[in-house]
C-alpha cells in the first residue's frame, strides 16, 4: 500500500464508481467537510495510476465524497495508490461502500446489474461469492435494476428507493 498526498485536481473518479453524481454536494458532504477541516482526512481513498492527457494522474476507485470535500476545502487528498484491475477494483469498492447507509439498495442493484452485463462476473453466483454476500441478497438487489423509469422518477432521490 502506497499512501500519498495528492492534489484533487490530479484525480478523477472511475467511471464505474457507485455514487450518483447529483447526490454529492455541499449539503450531503457538510459533516465530512467539517470533519476534515477539524481533524484532517483519516481514511485514504483508493486509486490507481491513470495515464491521461487531461492532467489527471489518478483514477479514484472509491472516495467520491472525500474528493469533493478536499476540493471544497482546497486541501490535498490522502490517496492509497495500487495497480489493480477492474474486477479487483469493483470488489474493493463494494467492500468499502457496503456499510454506507447513503448508498441505496437501488444504486447497488443497478451497479451489480451493470457489472454483470459488462462481464466482470460470469453470473449472480460468482458475484455473490466474490463480494461475500448471499445469492439471495444479490437477486433481491438486482430486482431494483428492473424498476421502470417511471417508478424511479416518482422518488425525489434514488436513495429513497428501499425495501
GROMACS .gro file of N, CA and C in nm:
model
  489
    1UNK      N    1   0.085  -0.118   0.000
    1UNK     CA    2   0.000   0.000   0.000
    1UNK      C    3   0.089   0.124   0.000
    2UNK      N    4   0.065   0.213  -0.095
    2UNK     CA    5   0.140   0.337  -0.105
    2UNK      C    6   0.043   0.453  -0.087
    3UNK      N    7   0.048   0.519   0.029
    3UNK     CA    8  -0.040   0.633   0.055
    3UNK      C    9   0.039   0.760   0.034
    4UNK      N   10  -0.019   0.850  -0.043
    4UNK     CA   11   0.046   0.978  -0.068
    4UNK      C   12  -0.057   1.090  -0.067
    5UNK      N   13  -0.008   1.212  -0.053
    5UNK     CA   14  -0.094   1.331  -0.060
    5UNK      C   15  -0.094   1.379  -0.205
    6UNK      N   16  -0.214   1.401  -0.257
    6UNK     CA   17  -0.229   1.435  -0.398
    6UNK      C   18  -0.327   1.551  -0.412
    7UNK      N   19  -0.298   1.640  -0.502
    7UNK     CA   20  -0.393   1.748  -0.532
    7UNK      C   21  -0.520   1.688  -0.591
    8UNK      N   22  -0.638   1.730  -0.545
    8UNK     CA   23  -0.763   1.679  -0.601
    8UNK      C   24  -0.773   1.704  -0.752
    9UNK      N   25  -0.705   1.806  -0.802
    9UNK     CA   26  -0.708   1.836  -0.945
    9UNK      C   27  -0.643   1.725  -1.028
   10UNK      N   28  -0.562   1.643  -0.965
   10UNK     CA   29  -0.496   1.533  -1.036
   10UNK      C   30  -0.575   1.403  -1.028
   11UNK      N   31  -0.696   1.412  -0.972
   11UNK     CA   32  -0.779   1.292  -0.952
   11UNK      C   33  -0.908   1.301  -1.031
   12UNK      N   34  -0.952   1.185  -1.077
   12UNK     CA   35  -1.079   1.174  -1.148
   12UNK      C   36  -1.147   1.047  -1.100
   13UNK      N   37  -1.277   1.054  -1.078
   13UNK     CA   38  -1.350   0.935  -1.035
   13UNK      C   39  -1.357   0.833  -1.148
   14UNK      N   40  -1.348   0.709  -1.112
   14UNK     CA   41  -1.360   0.596  -1.203
   14UNK      C   42  -1.501   0.593  -1.259
   15UNK      N   43  -1.515   0.561  -1.383
   15UNK     CA   44  -1.647   0.558  -1.446
   15UNK      C   45  -1.742   0.458  -1.380
   16UNK      N   46  -1.689   0.355  -1.314
   16UNK     CA   47  -1.774   0.254  -1.253
   16UNK      C   48  -1.801   0.278  -1.104
   17UNK      N   49  -1.766   0.395  -1.053
   17UNK     CA   50  -1.793   0.418  -0.911
   17UNK      C   51  -1.943   0.419  -0.887
   18UNK      N   52  -1.985   0.390  -0.763
   18UNK     CA   53  -2.127   0.364  -0.735
   18UNK      C   54  -2.211   0.486  -0.701
   19UNK      N   55  -2.151   0.596  -0.672
   19UNK     CA   56  -2.227   0.714  -0.627
   19UNK      C   57  -2.299   0.780  -0.744
   20UNK      N   58  -2.421   0.824  -0.719
   20UNK     CA   59  -2.494   0.904  -0.815
   20UNK      C   60  -2.439   1.046  -0.801
   21UNK      N   61  -2.390   1.103  -0.910
   21UNK     CA   62  -2.320   1.231  -0.905
   21UNK      C   63  -2.398   1.344  -0.838
   22UNK      N   64  -2.528   1.351  -0.864
   22UNK     CA   65  -2.603   1.463  -0.807
   22UNK      C   66  -2.627   1.448  -0.657
   23UNK      N   67  -2.587   1.334  -0.600
   23UNK     CA   68  -2.602   1.316  -0.456
   23UNK      C   69  -2.481   1.369  -0.379
   24UNK      N   70  -2.379   1.412  -0.451
   24UNK     CA   71  -2.258   1.464  -0.387
   24UNK      C   72  -2.260   1.616  -0.402
   25UNK      N   73  -2.288   1.683  -0.290
   25UNK     CA   74  -2.296   1.829  -0.291
   25UNK      C   75  -2.258   1.882  -0.154
   26UNK      N   76  -2.258   2.012  -0.140
   26UNK     CA   77  -2.218   2.075  -0.013
   26UNK      C   78  -2.306   2.031   0.103
   27UNK      N   79  -2.434   2.014   0.078
   27UNK     CA   80  -2.524   1.973   0.186
   27UNK      C   81  -2.499   1.828   0.228
   28UNK      N   82  -2.487   1.738   0.130
   28UNK     CA   83  -2.469   1.597   0.164
   28UNK      C   84  -2.331   1.567   0.221
   29UNK      N   85  -2.236   1.654   0.195
   29UNK     CA   86  -2.099   1.633   0.244
   29UNK      C   87  -2.063   1.728   0.360
   30UNK      N   88  -2.161   1.802   0.411
   30UNK     CA   89  -2.133   1.904   0.514
   30UNK      C   90  -2.060   1.847   0.635
   31UNK      N   91  -2.106   1.734   0.687
   31UNK     CA   92  -2.041   1.680   0.807
   31UNK      C   93  -1.901   1.628   0.775
   32UNK      N   94  -1.882   1.572   0.657
   32UNK     CA   95  -1.748   1.526   0.618
   32UNK      C   96  -1.654   1.644   0.598
   33UNK      N   97  -1.701   1.749   0.536
   33UNK     CA   98  -1.620   1.870   0.517
   33UNK      C   99  -1.579   1.926   0.653
   34UNK      N  100  -1.673   1.933   0.745
   34UNK     CA  101  -1.642   1.985   0.880
   34UNK      C  102  -1.542   1.895   0.951
   35UNK      N  103  -1.557   1.766   0.936
   35UNK     CA  104  -1.465   1.671   1.000
   35UNK      C  105  -1.323   1.683   0.944
   36UNK      N  106  -1.313   1.691   0.812
   36UNK     CA  107  -1.180   1.704   0.750
   36UNK      C  108  -1.117   1.838   0.787
   37UNK      N  109  -1.199   1.942   0.791
   37UNK     CA  110  -1.148   2.074   0.831
   37UNK      C  111  -1.090   2.068   0.973
   38UNK      N  112  -1.159   1.999   1.061
   38UNK     CA  113  -1.119   1.995   1.202
   38UNK      C  114  -1.009   1.892   1.231
   39UNK      N  115  -1.022   1.773   1.173
   39UNK     CA  116  -0.934   1.662   1.208
   39UNK      C  117  -0.843   1.614   1.096
   40UNK      N  118  -0.865   1.664   0.976
   40UNK     CA  119  -0.792   1.613   0.861
   40UNK      C  120  -0.858   1.487   0.808
   41UNK      N  121  -0.813   1.442   0.694
   41UNK     CA  122  -0.868   1.321   0.633
   41UNK      C  123  -0.806   1.200   0.703
   42UNK      N  124  -0.887   1.115   0.759
   42UNK     CA  125  -0.839   0.999   0.836
   42UNK      C  126  -0.825   0.873   0.752
   43UNK      N  127  -0.907   0.860   0.648
   43UNK     CA  128  -0.907   0.738   0.567
   43UNK      C  129  -0.878   0.774   0.421
   44UNK      N  130  -0.774   0.713   0.365
   44UNK     CA  131  -0.742   0.745   0.226
   44UNK      C  132  -0.845   0.690   0.128
   45UNK      N  133  -0.853   0.751   0.013
   45UNK     CA  134  -0.932   0.698  -0.097
   45UNK      C  135  -0.846   0.594  -0.168
   46UNK      N  136  -0.907   0.510  -0.248
   46UNK     CA  137  -0.832   0.412  -0.326
   46UNK      C  138  -0.826   0.458  -0.470
   47UNK      N  139  -0.706   0.454  -0.526
   47UNK     CA  140  -0.688   0.497  -0.664
   47UNK      C  141  -0.586   0.409  -0.732
   48UNK      N  142  -0.585   0.421  -0.863
   48UNK     CA  143  -0.480   0.356  -0.941
   48UNK      C  144  -0.423   0.460  -1.035
   49UNK      N  145  -0.299   0.438  -1.077
   49UNK     CA  146  -0.239   0.535  -1.170
   49UNK      C  147  -0.324   0.545  -1.297
   50UNK      N  148  -0.332   0.664  -1.351
   50UNK     CA  149  -0.412   0.690  -1.471
   50UNK      C  150  -0.322   0.756  -1.574
   51UNK      N  151  -0.323   0.703  -1.691
   51UNK     CA  152  -0.244   0.761  -1.800
   51UNK      C  153  -0.339   0.842  -1.888
   52UNK      N  154  -0.332   0.974  -1.874
   52UNK     CA  155  -0.430   1.061  -1.938
   52UNK      C  156  -0.364   1.187  -1.992
   53UNK      N  157  -0.431   1.247  -2.087
   53UNK     CA  158  -0.383   1.373  -2.143
   53UNK      C  159  -0.455   1.493  -2.082
   54UNK      N  160  -0.550   1.469  -1.992
   54UNK     CA  161  -0.627   1.579  -1.934
   54UNK      C  162  -0.570   1.632  -1.802
   55UNK      N  163  -0.451   1.587  -1.765
   55UNK     CA  164  -0.387   1.638  -1.644
   55UNK      C  165  -0.414   1.556  -1.520
   56UNK      N  166  -0.506   1.461  -1.528
   56UNK     CA  167  -0.531   1.376  -1.412
   56UNK      C  168  -0.431   1.261  -1.413
   57UNK      N  169  -0.388   1.224  -1.293
   57UNK     CA  170  -0.289   1.117  -1.279
   57UNK      C  171  -0.342   0.996  -1.205
   58UNK      N  172  -0.460   1.014  -1.138
   58UNK     CA  173  -0.513   0.906  -1.057
   58UNK      C  174  -0.661   0.886  -1.086
   59UNK      N  175  -0.700   0.761  -1.095
   59UNK     CA  176  -0.840   0.724  -1.113
   59UNK      C  177  -0.887   0.670  -0.978
   60UNK      N  178  -0.982   0.740  -0.917
   60UNK     CA  179  -1.031   0.702  -0.785
   60UNK      C  180  -1.134   0.592  -0.796
   61UNK      N  181  -1.108   0.482  -0.728
   61UNK     CA  182  -1.198   0.368  -0.726
   61UNK      C  183  -1.313   0.396  -0.629
   62UNK      N  184  -1.279   0.447  -0.513
   62UNK     CA  185  -1.380   0.493  -0.417
   62UNK      C  186  -1.327   0.616  -0.347
   63UNK      N  187  -1.420   0.695  -0.292
   63UNK     CA  188  -1.382   0.816  -0.222
   63UNK      C  189  -1.437   0.942  -0.286
   64UNK      N  190  -1.549   0.932  -0.357
   64UNK     CA  191  -1.607   1.048  -0.426
   64UNK      C  192  -1.641   1.161  -0.329
   65UNK      N  193  -1.695   1.128  -0.212
   65UNK     CA  194  -1.730   1.231  -0.114
   65UNK      C  195  -1.604   1.295  -0.055
   66UNK      N  196  -1.501   1.215  -0.033
   66UNK     CA  197  -1.375   1.270   0.019
   66UNK      C  198  -1.308   1.358  -0.087
   67UNK      N  199  -1.318   1.319  -0.214
   67UNK     CA  200  -1.264   1.403  -0.321
   67UNK      C  201  -1.338   1.536  -0.325
   68UNK      N  202  -1.470   1.533  -0.322
   68UNK     CA  203  -1.549   1.656  -0.324
   68UNK      C  204  -1.512   1.745  -0.205
   69UNK      N  205  -1.501   1.685  -0.087
   69UNK     CA  206  -1.469   1.762   0.034
   69UNK      C  207  -1.332   1.826   0.024
   70UNK      N  208  -1.233   1.752  -0.025
   70UNK     CA  209  -1.098   1.807  -0.041
   70UNK      C  210  -1.099   1.922  -0.142
   71UNK      N  211  -1.178   1.907  -0.249
   71UNK     CA  212  -1.190   2.016  -0.347
   71UNK      C  213  -1.250   2.140  -0.282
   72UNK      N  214  -1.353   2.123  -0.202
   72UNK     CA  215  -1.419   2.236  -0.136
   72UNK      C  216  -1.326   2.306  -0.038
   73UNK      N  217  -1.243   2.228   0.030
   73UNK     CA  218  -1.152   2.283   0.131
   73UNK      C  219  -1.019   2.331   0.072
   74UNK      N  220  -0.991   2.292  -0.051
   74UNK     CA  221  -0.864   2.330  -0.112
   74UNK      C  222  -0.745   2.261  -0.047
   75UNK      N  223  -0.764   2.135  -0.006
   75UNK     CA  224  -0.656   2.060   0.058
   75UNK      C  225  -0.623   1.936  -0.025
   76UNK      N  226  -0.502   1.883  -0.002
   76UNK     CA  227  -0.463   1.760  -0.069
   76UNK      C  228  -0.545   1.642  -0.018
   77UNK      N  229  -0.551   1.540  -0.097
   77UNK     CA  230  -0.627   1.420  -0.069
   77UNK      C  231  -0.530   1.307  -0.035
   78UNK      N  232  -0.561   1.231   0.071
   78UNK     CA  233  -0.482   1.112   0.102
   78UNK      C  234  -0.528   1.002   0.007
   79UNK      N  235  -0.433   0.948  -0.069
   79UNK     CA  236  -0.466   0.850  -0.173
   79UNK      C  237  -0.382   0.724  -0.155
   80UNK      N  238  -0.449   0.610  -0.147
   80UNK     CA  239  -0.384   0.479  -0.146
   80UNK      C  240  -0.375   0.437  -0.293
   81UNK      N  241  -0.254   0.435  -0.347
   81UNK     CA  242  -0.235   0.405  -0.489
   81UNK      C  243  -0.196   0.259  -0.506
   82UNK      N  244  -0.275   0.187  -0.588
   82UNK     CA  245  -0.249   0.045  -0.616
   82UNK      C  246  -0.269   0.018  -0.764
   83UNK      N  247  -0.196  -0.078  -0.815
   83UNK     CA  248  -0.219  -0.127  -0.950
   83UNK      C  249  -0.315  -0.245  -0.940
   84UNK      N  250  -0.443  -0.219  -0.967
   84UNK     CA  251  -0.542  -0.326  -0.961
   84UNK      C  252  -0.629  -0.322  -1.086
   85UNK      N  253  -0.678  -0.440  -1.124
   85UNK     CA  254  -0.763  -0.447  -1.243
   85UNK      C  255  -0.907  -0.410  -1.206
   86UNK      N  256  -0.993  -0.400  -1.306
   86UNK     CA  257  -1.131  -0.357  -1.285
   86UNK      C  258  -1.207  -0.448  -1.189
   87UNK      N  259  -1.192  -0.578  -1.207
   87UNK     CA  260  -1.266  -0.671  -1.122
   87UNK      C  261  -1.225  -0.655  -0.974
   88UNK      N  262  -1.096  -0.650  -0.948
   88UNK     CA  263  -1.048  -0.630  -0.811
   88UNK      C  264  -1.094  -0.495  -0.758
   89UNK      N  265  -1.097  -0.394  -0.844
   89UNK     CA  266  -1.142  -0.261  -0.803
   89UNK      C  267  -1.290  -0.263  -0.765
   90UNK      N  268  -1.372  -0.335  -0.841
   90UNK     CA  269  -1.515  -0.346  -0.808
   90UNK      C  270  -1.534  -0.410  -0.671
   91UNK      N  271  -1.458  -0.514  -0.644
   91UNK     CA  272  -1.469  -0.583  -0.515
   91UNK      C  273  -1.426  -0.489  -0.402
   92UNK      N  274  -1.312  -0.421  -0.419
   92UNK     CA  275  -1.266  -0.327  -0.316
   92UNK      C  276  -1.368  -0.216  -0.291
   93UNK      N  277  -1.425  -0.164  -0.399
   93UNK     CA  278  -1.524  -0.057  -0.387
   93UNK      C  279  -1.648  -0.106  -0.313
   94UNK      N  280  -1.694  -0.226  -0.346
   94UNK     CA  281  -1.812  -0.277  -0.279
   94UNK      C  282  -1.787  -0.299  -0.130
   95UNK      N  283  -1.672  -0.354  -0.096
   95UNK     CA  284  -1.638  -0.375   0.045
   95UNK      C  285  -1.633  -0.243   0.120
   96UNK      N  286  -1.573  -0.142   0.060
   96UNK     CA  287  -1.562  -0.010   0.123
   96UNK      C  288  -1.698   0.054   0.143
   97UNK      N  289  -1.785   0.041   0.044
   97UNK     CA  290  -1.912   0.113   0.046
   97UNK      C  291  -2.029   0.035   0.106
   98UNK      N  292  -2.014  -0.095   0.127
   98UNK     CA  293  -2.126  -0.176   0.175
   98UNK      C  294  -2.186  -0.125   0.306
   99UNK      N  295  -2.105  -0.085   0.405
   99UNK     CA  296  -2.166  -0.038   0.530
   99UNK      C  297  -2.225   0.103   0.521
  100UNK      N  298  -2.207   0.172   0.412
  100UNK     CA  299  -2.257   0.308   0.398
  100UNK      C  300  -2.408   0.307   0.377
  101UNK      N  301  -2.478   0.379   0.460
  101UNK     CA  302  -2.623   0.384   0.450
  101UNK      C  303  -2.670   0.476   0.338
  102UNK      N  304  -2.585   0.565   0.291
  102UNK     CA  305  -2.628   0.661   0.190
  102UNK      C  306  -2.620   0.605   0.048
  103UNK      N  307  -2.581   0.480   0.033
  103UNK     CA  308  -2.590   0.415  -0.098
  103UNK      C  309  -2.711   0.323  -0.089
  104UNK      N  310  -2.808   0.351  -0.171
  104UNK     CA  311  -2.936   0.281  -0.159
  104UNK      C  312  -2.929   0.141  -0.222
  105UNK      N  313  -3.023   0.057  -0.183
  105UNK     CA  314  -3.033  -0.075  -0.248
  105UNK      C  315  -3.053  -0.060  -0.399
  106UNK      N  316  -3.126   0.043  -0.440
  106UNK     CA  317  -3.145   0.067  -0.584
  106UNK      C  318  -3.011   0.089  -0.653
  107UNK      N  319  -2.927   0.178  -0.596
  107UNK     CA  320  -2.797   0.205  -0.656
  107UNK      C  321  -2.711   0.079  -0.661
  108UNK      N  322  -2.713  -0.001  -0.553
  108UNK     CA  323  -2.637  -0.126  -0.552
  108UNK      C  324  -2.686  -0.220  -0.661
  109UNK      N  325  -2.818  -0.235  -0.672
  109UNK     CA  326  -2.875  -0.323  -0.773
  109UNK      C  327  -2.840  -0.281  -0.914
  110UNK      N  328  -2.850  -0.153  -0.941
  110UNK     CA  329  -2.815  -0.101  -1.075
  110UNK      C  330  -2.667  -0.128  -1.105
  111UNK      N  331  -2.583  -0.107  -1.005
  111UNK     CA  332  -2.440  -0.132  -1.026
  111UNK      C  333  -2.410  -0.280  -1.045
  112UNK      N  334  -2.469  -0.366  -0.964
  112UNK     CA  335  -2.446  -0.511  -0.980
  112UNK      C  336  -2.491  -0.555  -1.119
  113UNK      N  337  -2.604  -0.505  -1.165
  113UNK     CA  338  -2.653  -0.539  -1.299
  113UNK      C  339  -2.554  -0.492  -1.406
  114UNK      N  340  -2.503  -0.372  -1.390
  114UNK     CA  341  -2.406  -0.317  -1.485
  114UNK      C  342  -2.280  -0.402  -1.489
  115UNK      N  343  -2.232  -0.447  -1.372
  115UNK     CA  344  -2.111  -0.529  -1.364
  115UNK      C  345  -2.132  -0.664  -1.432
  116UNK      N  346  -2.251  -0.722  -1.414
  116UNK     CA  347  -2.280  -0.850  -1.479
  116UNK      C  348  -2.289  -0.833  -1.631
  117UNK      N  349  -2.359  -0.730  -1.677
  117UNK     CA  350  -2.371  -0.706  -1.822
  117UNK      C  351  -2.235  -0.683  -1.886
  118UNK      N  352  -2.145  -0.616  -1.814
  118UNK     CA  353  -2.012  -0.586  -1.869
  118UNK      C  354  -1.919  -0.707  -1.863
  119UNK      N  355  -1.961  -0.814  -1.796
  119UNK     CA  356  -1.882  -0.936  -1.792
  119UNK      C  357  -1.773  -0.942  -1.685
  120UNK      N  358  -1.780  -0.852  -1.588
  120UNK     CA  359  -1.682  -0.857  -1.480
  120UNK      C  360  -1.700  -0.982  -1.394
  121UNK      N  361  -1.824  -1.031  -1.391
  121UNK     CA  362  -1.857  -1.154  -1.320
  121UNK      C  363  -1.943  -1.238  -1.415
  122UNK      N  364  -1.925  -1.370  -1.412
  122UNK     CA  365  -1.996  -1.458  -1.505
  122UNK      C  366  -2.146  -1.464  -1.478
  123UNK      N  367  -2.182  -1.463  -1.350
  123UNK     CA  368  -2.322  -1.477  -1.314
  123UNK      C  369  -2.344  -1.427  -1.171
  124UNK      N  370  -2.469  -1.432  -1.127
  124UNK     CA  371  -2.503  -1.384  -0.993
  124UNK      C  372  -2.431  -1.463  -0.884
  125UNK      N  373  -2.415  -1.593  -0.906
  125UNK     CA  374  -2.349  -1.678  -0.807
  125UNK      C  375  -2.204  -1.635  -0.788
  126UNK      N  376  -2.134  -1.611  -0.897
  126UNK     CA  377  -1.994  -1.568  -0.888
  126UNK      C  378  -1.985  -1.429  -0.823
  127UNK      N  379  -2.075  -1.340  -0.859
  127UNK     CA  380  -2.077  -1.206  -0.799
  127UNK      C  381  -2.096  -1.217  -0.648
  128UNK      N  382  -2.193  -1.294  -0.606
  128UNK     CA  383  -2.220  -1.311  -0.463
  128UNK      C  384  -2.098  -1.369  -0.391
  129UNK      N  385  -2.038  -1.470  -0.449
  129UNK     CA  386  -1.922  -1.534  -0.387
  129UNK      C  387  -1.806  -1.436  -0.373
  130UNK      N  388  -1.776  -1.361  -0.478
  130UNK     CA  389  -1.664  -1.267  -0.475
  130UNK      C  390  -1.687  -1.151  -0.380
  131UNK      N  391  -1.813  -1.109  -0.366
  131UNK     CA  392  -1.844  -0.998  -0.275
  131UNK      C  393  -1.869  -1.045  -0.132
  132UNK      N  394  -1.882  -1.176  -0.114
  132UNK     CA  395  -1.904  -1.230   0.019
  132UNK      C  396  -2.043  -1.203   0.073
  133UNK      N  397  -2.141  -1.202  -0.018
  133UNK     CA  398  -2.280  -1.184   0.024
  133UNK      C  399  -2.362  -1.299  -0.034
  134UNK      N  400  -2.483  -1.317   0.015
  134UNK     CA  401  -2.565  -1.430  -0.029
  134UNK      C  402  -2.618  -1.408  -0.171
  135UNK      N  403  -2.643  -1.520  -0.238
  135UNK     CA  404  -2.703  -1.513  -0.372
  135UNK      C  405  -2.842  -1.451  -0.364
  136UNK      N  406  -2.914  -1.481  -0.255
  136UNK     CA  407  -3.048  -1.424  -0.237
  136UNK      C  408  -3.040  -1.271  -0.229
  137UNK      N  409  -2.940  -1.220  -0.159
  137UNK     CA  410  -2.922  -1.074  -0.147
  137UNK      C  411  -2.894  -1.012  -0.284
  138UNK      N  412  -2.806  -1.075  -0.361
  138UNK     CA  413  -2.775  -1.026  -0.495
  138UNK      C  414  -2.902  -1.027  -0.580
  139UNK      N  415  -2.978  -1.134  -0.572
  139UNK     CA  416  -3.100  -1.145  -0.651
  139UNK      C  417  -3.199  -1.034  -0.614
  140UNK      N  418  -3.217  -1.009  -0.482
  140UNK     CA  419  -3.308  -0.902  -0.439
  140UNK      C  420  -3.262  -0.766  -0.490
  141UNK      N  421  -3.131  -0.740  -0.480
  141UNK     CA  422  -3.079  -0.610  -0.524
  141UNK      C  423  -3.092  -0.593  -0.675
  142UNK      N  424  -3.071  -0.701  -0.749
  142UNK     CA  425  -3.082  -0.692  -0.895
  142UNK      C  426  -3.224  -0.659  -0.940
  143UNK      N  427  -3.323  -0.694  -0.861
  143UNK     CA  428  -3.463  -0.662  -0.896
  143UNK      C  429  -3.483  -0.510  -0.903
  144UNK      N  430  -3.409  -0.435  -0.822
  144UNK     CA  431  -3.419  -0.289  -0.828
  144UNK      C  432  -3.380  -0.236  -0.966
  145UNK      N  433  -3.283  -0.299  -1.028
  145UNK     CA  434  -3.235  -0.251  -1.158
  145UNK      C  435  -3.341  -0.269  -1.267
  146UNK      N  436  -3.444  -0.347  -1.236
  146UNK     CA  437  -3.550  -0.372  -1.333
  146UNK      C  438  -3.670  -0.279  -1.314
  147UNK      N  439  -3.662  -0.190  -1.216
  147UNK     CA  440  -3.772  -0.096  -1.195
  147UNK      C  441  -3.788  -0.005  -1.316
  148UNK      N  442  -3.910   0.015  -1.362
  148UNK     CA  443  -3.932   0.105  -1.475
  148UNK      C  444  -3.892   0.249  -1.439
  149UNK      N  445  -3.845   0.322  -1.536
  149UNK     CA  446  -3.801   0.460  -1.515
  149UNK      C  447  -3.913   0.546  -1.456
  150UNK      N  448  -4.036   0.518  -1.493
  150UNK     CA  449  -4.149   0.596  -1.442
  150UNK      C  450  -4.164   0.576  -1.291
  151UNK      N  451  -4.134   0.458  -1.241
  151UNK     CA  452  -4.140   0.431  -1.097
  151UNK      C  453  -4.025   0.503  -1.026
  152UNK      N  454  -3.906   0.493  -1.082
  152UNK     CA  455  -3.789   0.559  -1.022
  152UNK      C  456  -3.811   0.709  -1.017
  153UNK      N  457  -3.871   0.765  -1.118
  153UNK     CA  458  -3.893   0.910  -1.127
  153UNK      C  459  -3.988   0.962  -1.019
  154UNK      N  460  -4.069   0.876  -0.960
  154UNK     CA  461  -4.163   0.917  -0.855
  154UNK      C  462  -4.088   0.961  -0.729
  155UNK      N  463  -3.969   0.907  -0.708
  155UNK     CA  464  -3.892   0.937  -0.589
  155UNK      C  465  -3.811   1.065  -0.606
  156UNK      N  466  -3.798   1.142  -0.499
  156UNK     CA  467  -3.717   1.263  -0.503
  156UNK      C  468  -3.571   1.229  -0.529
  157UNK      N  469  -3.526   1.117  -0.476
  157UNK     CA  470  -3.388   1.074  -0.490
  157UNK      C  471  -3.385   0.922  -0.498
  158UNK      N  472  -3.292   0.867  -0.574
  158UNK     CA  473  -3.278   0.721  -0.581
  158UNK      C  474  -3.241   0.664  -0.445
  159UNK      N  475  -3.187   0.747  -0.359
  159UNK     CA  476  -3.151   0.699  -0.223
  159UNK      C  477  -3.276   0.671  -0.141
  160UNK      N  478  -3.391   0.718  -0.185
  160UNK     CA  479  -3.516   0.692  -0.114
  160UNK      C  480  -3.581   0.559  -0.153
  161UNK      N  481  -3.530   0.495  -0.256
  161UNK     CA  482  -3.585   0.367  -0.302
  161UNK      C  483  -3.525   0.256  -0.216
  162UNK      N  484  -3.610   0.195  -0.136
  162UNK     CA  485  -3.565   0.092  -0.041
  162UNK      C  486  -3.667  -0.020  -0.031
  163UNK      N  487  -3.624  -0.130   0.031
  163UNK     CA  488  -3.715  -0.242   0.055
  163UNK      C  489  -3.822  -0.200   0.154
   0.00000   0.00000   0.00000
